[in-house]
Amino acid sequence: MKKALHICWLAAVLAFIYIPVLVLAVYSFTDASMVGAGMGGFTFKNYVNLFANEELRNMILGTVALAFVTATISTVLATFGAIGAFYSKKLPKTLLNTANRIPVVNADIVTGFSICILLIIILRVDKDTFIPLGIGHVVLTAPFVYLSILPKLKQMDNSLYEAALDLGATPAQALFKVVIPQLIPGILSGFMLAVTLSLDDYFVTTYTKPSTFDTISTYVVNATKGSQTEVKTALWALSTLIFLIVIAAVVIMNVLGRRKEKSK
């Protein structure tokens, strides 16, 4: 009885999470003008419009480029920051870990507004450049990459670096050939998390982006306020594709992880 209740509870939670996404996916293959209306006939029109519309194509490419550039910068900064904190004394390590947690628990809207005030109002950085947007996304994502790498550092033998030096390696060789290879799983997971956070962010982007640039999140919000039916329904197709890509990435990572464990 207890096991049956657990299964029912898990099924209810999964249904609550995934049924809205599945409904949207179903509507993306119809010629309906709004969710909840009659579905009409089966069609790929929304997917064709998604890639045929130049504005939508540029928005998607810009969002993806921003996400990968942000994730790369955040991963580099967070990796060296985590390594530095790991090998620091207790007080600096505690200060770094505490400072890293603040952006994580802080609301995105506070982070975005703070960066806007500091860079655009106080330092007079031109908002029509991508500097405030890039800095904002790095500030948002880097702490999460740091937290992904830190557990791998704690699992690692902290004497490996010193052992490499004793065996004749230079500090750079010990870092790049001994320490960092031990952190690859955490670095990759942190990188993917940074990409996801950047793709998904709305508040930081809204406060820091140039007026002529939109990411998926800001474009979707503005599109839902308008009356362009073709754009709205094309965004259903975009949401479905993102969902499928995420599922594929998770499955591939799990399969590779299991193969790696079996090969050990």
Coordinates of C-alpha atoms in Angstrom, one line a residue, residues 49-219:
N49 CA 7.3 29.6 -39.9
L50 CA 9.8 29.2 -37.1
F51 CA 12.7 28.8 -39.5
A52 CA 11.3 30.9 -42.4
N53 CA 10.8 34.0 -40.3
E54 CA 14.1 36.0 -40.3
E55 CA 13.3 37.8 -37.1
L56 CA 12.8 34.6 -35.2
R57 CA 15.9 33.0 -36.8
N58 CA 18.1 36.0 -35.7
M59 CA 16.5 36.0 -32.2
I60 CA 17.3 32.3 -31.7
L61 CA 20.8 32.5 -33.1
G62 CA 21.5 35.6 -30.9
T63 CA 20.2 33.8 -27.8
V64 CA 22.3 30.7 -28.4
A65 CA 25.4 32.7 -29.2
L66 CA 25.0 34.7 -26.0
A67 CA 24.4 31.6 -23.9
F68 CA 27.5 29.8 -25.2
V69 CA 29.8 32.8 -24.9
T70 CA 28.4 33.5 -21.4
A71 CA 28.8 29.8 -20.4
T72 CA 32.4 29.8 -21.7
I73 CA 33.5 32.9 -19.7
S74 CA 31.6 31.7 -16.6
T75 CA 33.2 28.3 -16.7
V76 CA 36.7 29.7 -17.0
L77 CA 36.2 32.1 -14.1
A78 CA 34.4 29.6 -11.9
T79 CA 36.9 26.9 -12.5
F80 CA 39.9 28.9 -11.5
G81 CA 37.9 30.6 -8.7
A82 CA 36.9 27.2 -7.3
I83 CA 40.5 25.8 -7.5
G84 CA 41.8 29.0 -5.8
A85 CA 39.2 28.7 -3.0
F86 CA 39.9 25.0 -2.6
Y87 CA 43.6 25.6 -2.0
S88 CA 43.2 28.7 0.1
K89 CA 43.3 29.0 3.8
K90 CA 40.1 28.7 5.9
L91 CA 39.2 32.4 6.1
P92 CA 39.6 33.3 2.4
K93 CA 37.9 30.0 1.4
T94 CA 34.9 30.8 3.7
L95 CA 34.7 34.4 2.3
L96 CA 34.8 33.2 -1.3
N97 CA 32.1 30.5 -0.7
T98 CA 29.9 32.9 1.1
A99 CA 30.2 35.5 -1.6
N100 CA 29.5 32.9 -4.3
R101 CA 26.2 31.9 -2.6
I102 CA 24.8 35.5 -2.6
P103 CA 24.0 35.6 -6.3
V104 CA 22.5 32.1 -6.1
V105 CA 20.0 32.9 -3.4
N106 CA 19.4 36.5 -4.6
A107 CA 16.4 37.1 -6.8
D108 CA 17.2 37.6 -10.5
I109 CA 15.3 40.9 -10.6
V110 CA 17.5 42.3 -7.9
T111 CA 20.7 41.1 -9.7
G112 CA 19.5 42.6 -13.0
F113 CA 18.4 45.9 -11.4
S114 CA 21.7 46.2 -9.5
I115 CA 23.8 45.6 -12.6
C116 CA 21.7 48.1 -14.5
I117 CA 22.3 50.8 -11.8
L118 CA 26.0 50.1 -11.4
L119 CA 27.0 49.8 -15.1
I120 CA 24.5 51.9 -16.9
I121 CA 23.6 54.7 -14.4
I122 CA 26.7 55.0 -12.3
L123 CA 29.6 53.9 -14.6
R124 CA 27.8 55.2 -17.7
V125 CA 28.4 52.1 -19.8
D126 CA 26.4 52.4 -23.1
K127 CA 23.4 50.1 -22.9
D128 CA 23.4 49.7 -26.7
T129 CA 26.6 47.7 -26.4
F130 CA 26.5 44.0 -25.1
I131 CA 28.8 44.8 -22.2
P132 CA 26.1 45.1 -19.5
L133 CA 24.2 42.1 -20.9
G134 CA 27.4 40.0 -21.0
I135 CA 28.4 41.0 -17.5
G136 CA 24.9 40.4 -16.2
H137 CA 24.7 36.9 -17.5
V138 CA 28.2 36.0 -16.2
V139 CA 27.3 37.3 -12.8
L140 CA 24.1 35.2 -13.0
T141 CA 25.7 31.9 -14.2
A142 CA 29.2 31.8 -12.8
P143 CA 28.1 31.0 -9.2
F144 CA 26.2 27.9 -10.4
V145 CA 29.2 26.7 -12.3
Y146 CA 31.4 27.2 -9.2
L147 CA 28.9 25.1 -7.2
S148 CA 29.1 22.3 -9.8
I149 CA 32.9 22.2 -9.7
L150 CA 33.3 22.4 -5.9
P151 CA 32.0 18.9 -5.1
K152 CA 34.5 17.4 -7.6
L153 CA 37.3 19.3 -5.9
K154 CA 36.2 17.9 -2.5
Q155 CA 36.3 14.4 -3.9
M156 CA 39.8 14.9 -5.3
D157 CA 42.9 14.1 -3.2
N158 CA 44.1 17.6 -2.3
S159 CA 47.7 16.4 -2.3
L160 CA 47.7 15.7 -6.1
Y161 CA 48.9 19.2 -7.0
E162 CA 51.8 19.0 -4.5
A163 CA 52.7 15.5 -5.7
A164 CA 52.8 16.6 -9.3
L165 CA 55.2 19.4 -8.3
D166 CA 57.4 17.0 -6.4
L167 CA 57.6 14.8 -9.5
G168 CA 59.0 17.7 -11.6
A169 CA 55.9 19.3 -13.1
T170 CA 55.7 23.1 -13.3
P171 CA 52.7 24.8 -11.5
A172 CA 51.0 25.2 -14.9
Q173 CA 51.5 21.6 -15.9
A174 CA 50.3 20.4 -12.5
L175 CA 47.2 22.5 -12.9
F176 CA 46.3 21.7 -16.4
K177 CA 47.4 18.0 -16.6
V178 CA 46.6 16.8 -13.1
V179 CA 44.0 19.0 -11.3
I180 CA 41.7 20.1 -14.1
P181 CA 41.3 16.7 -15.7
Q182 CA 39.9 15.5 -12.4
L183 CA 37.2 18.2 -12.6
I184 CA 36.0 17.6 -16.2
P185 CA 32.6 16.1 -15.2
G186 CA 31.9 19.1 -12.9
I187 CA 33.1 21.6 -15.5
L188 CA 30.9 20.1 -18.2
S189 CA 27.8 19.9 -16.0
G190 CA 28.5 23.5 -14.9
F191 CA 28.9 24.6 -18.5
M192 CA 25.6 23.1 -19.5
L193 CA 23.9 24.6 -16.5
A194 CA 25.2 28.0 -17.4
V195 CA 23.9 27.6 -21.0
T196 CA 20.5 26.7 -19.6
L197 CA 20.4 29.6 -17.2
S198 CA 21.4 32.1 -19.9
L199 CA 18.8 30.8 -22.3
D200 CA 16.1 30.9 -19.7
D201 CA 16.9 34.3 -18.0
Y202 CA 14.4 37.1 -18.4
F203 CA 14.9 39.7 -15.6
V204 CA 18.7 40.3 -15.9
T205 CA 18.3 40.4 -19.7
T206 CA 15.5 42.9 -19.6
Y207 CA 17.5 45.4 -17.5
T208 CA 20.8 45.1 -19.4
K209 CA 20.1 44.2 -23.1
P210 CA 20.4 46.6 -26.0
S211 CA 17.1 47.9 -27.2
T212 CA 17.4 46.2 -30.6
F213 CA 18.3 42.8 -29.1
D214 CA 16.0 40.1 -27.8
T215 CA 16.6 36.7 -26.3
I216 CA 14.0 33.9 -26.4
S217 CA 12.6 34.8 -23.0
T218 CA 12.2 38.5 -23.7
Y219 CA 10.9 37.9 -27.2

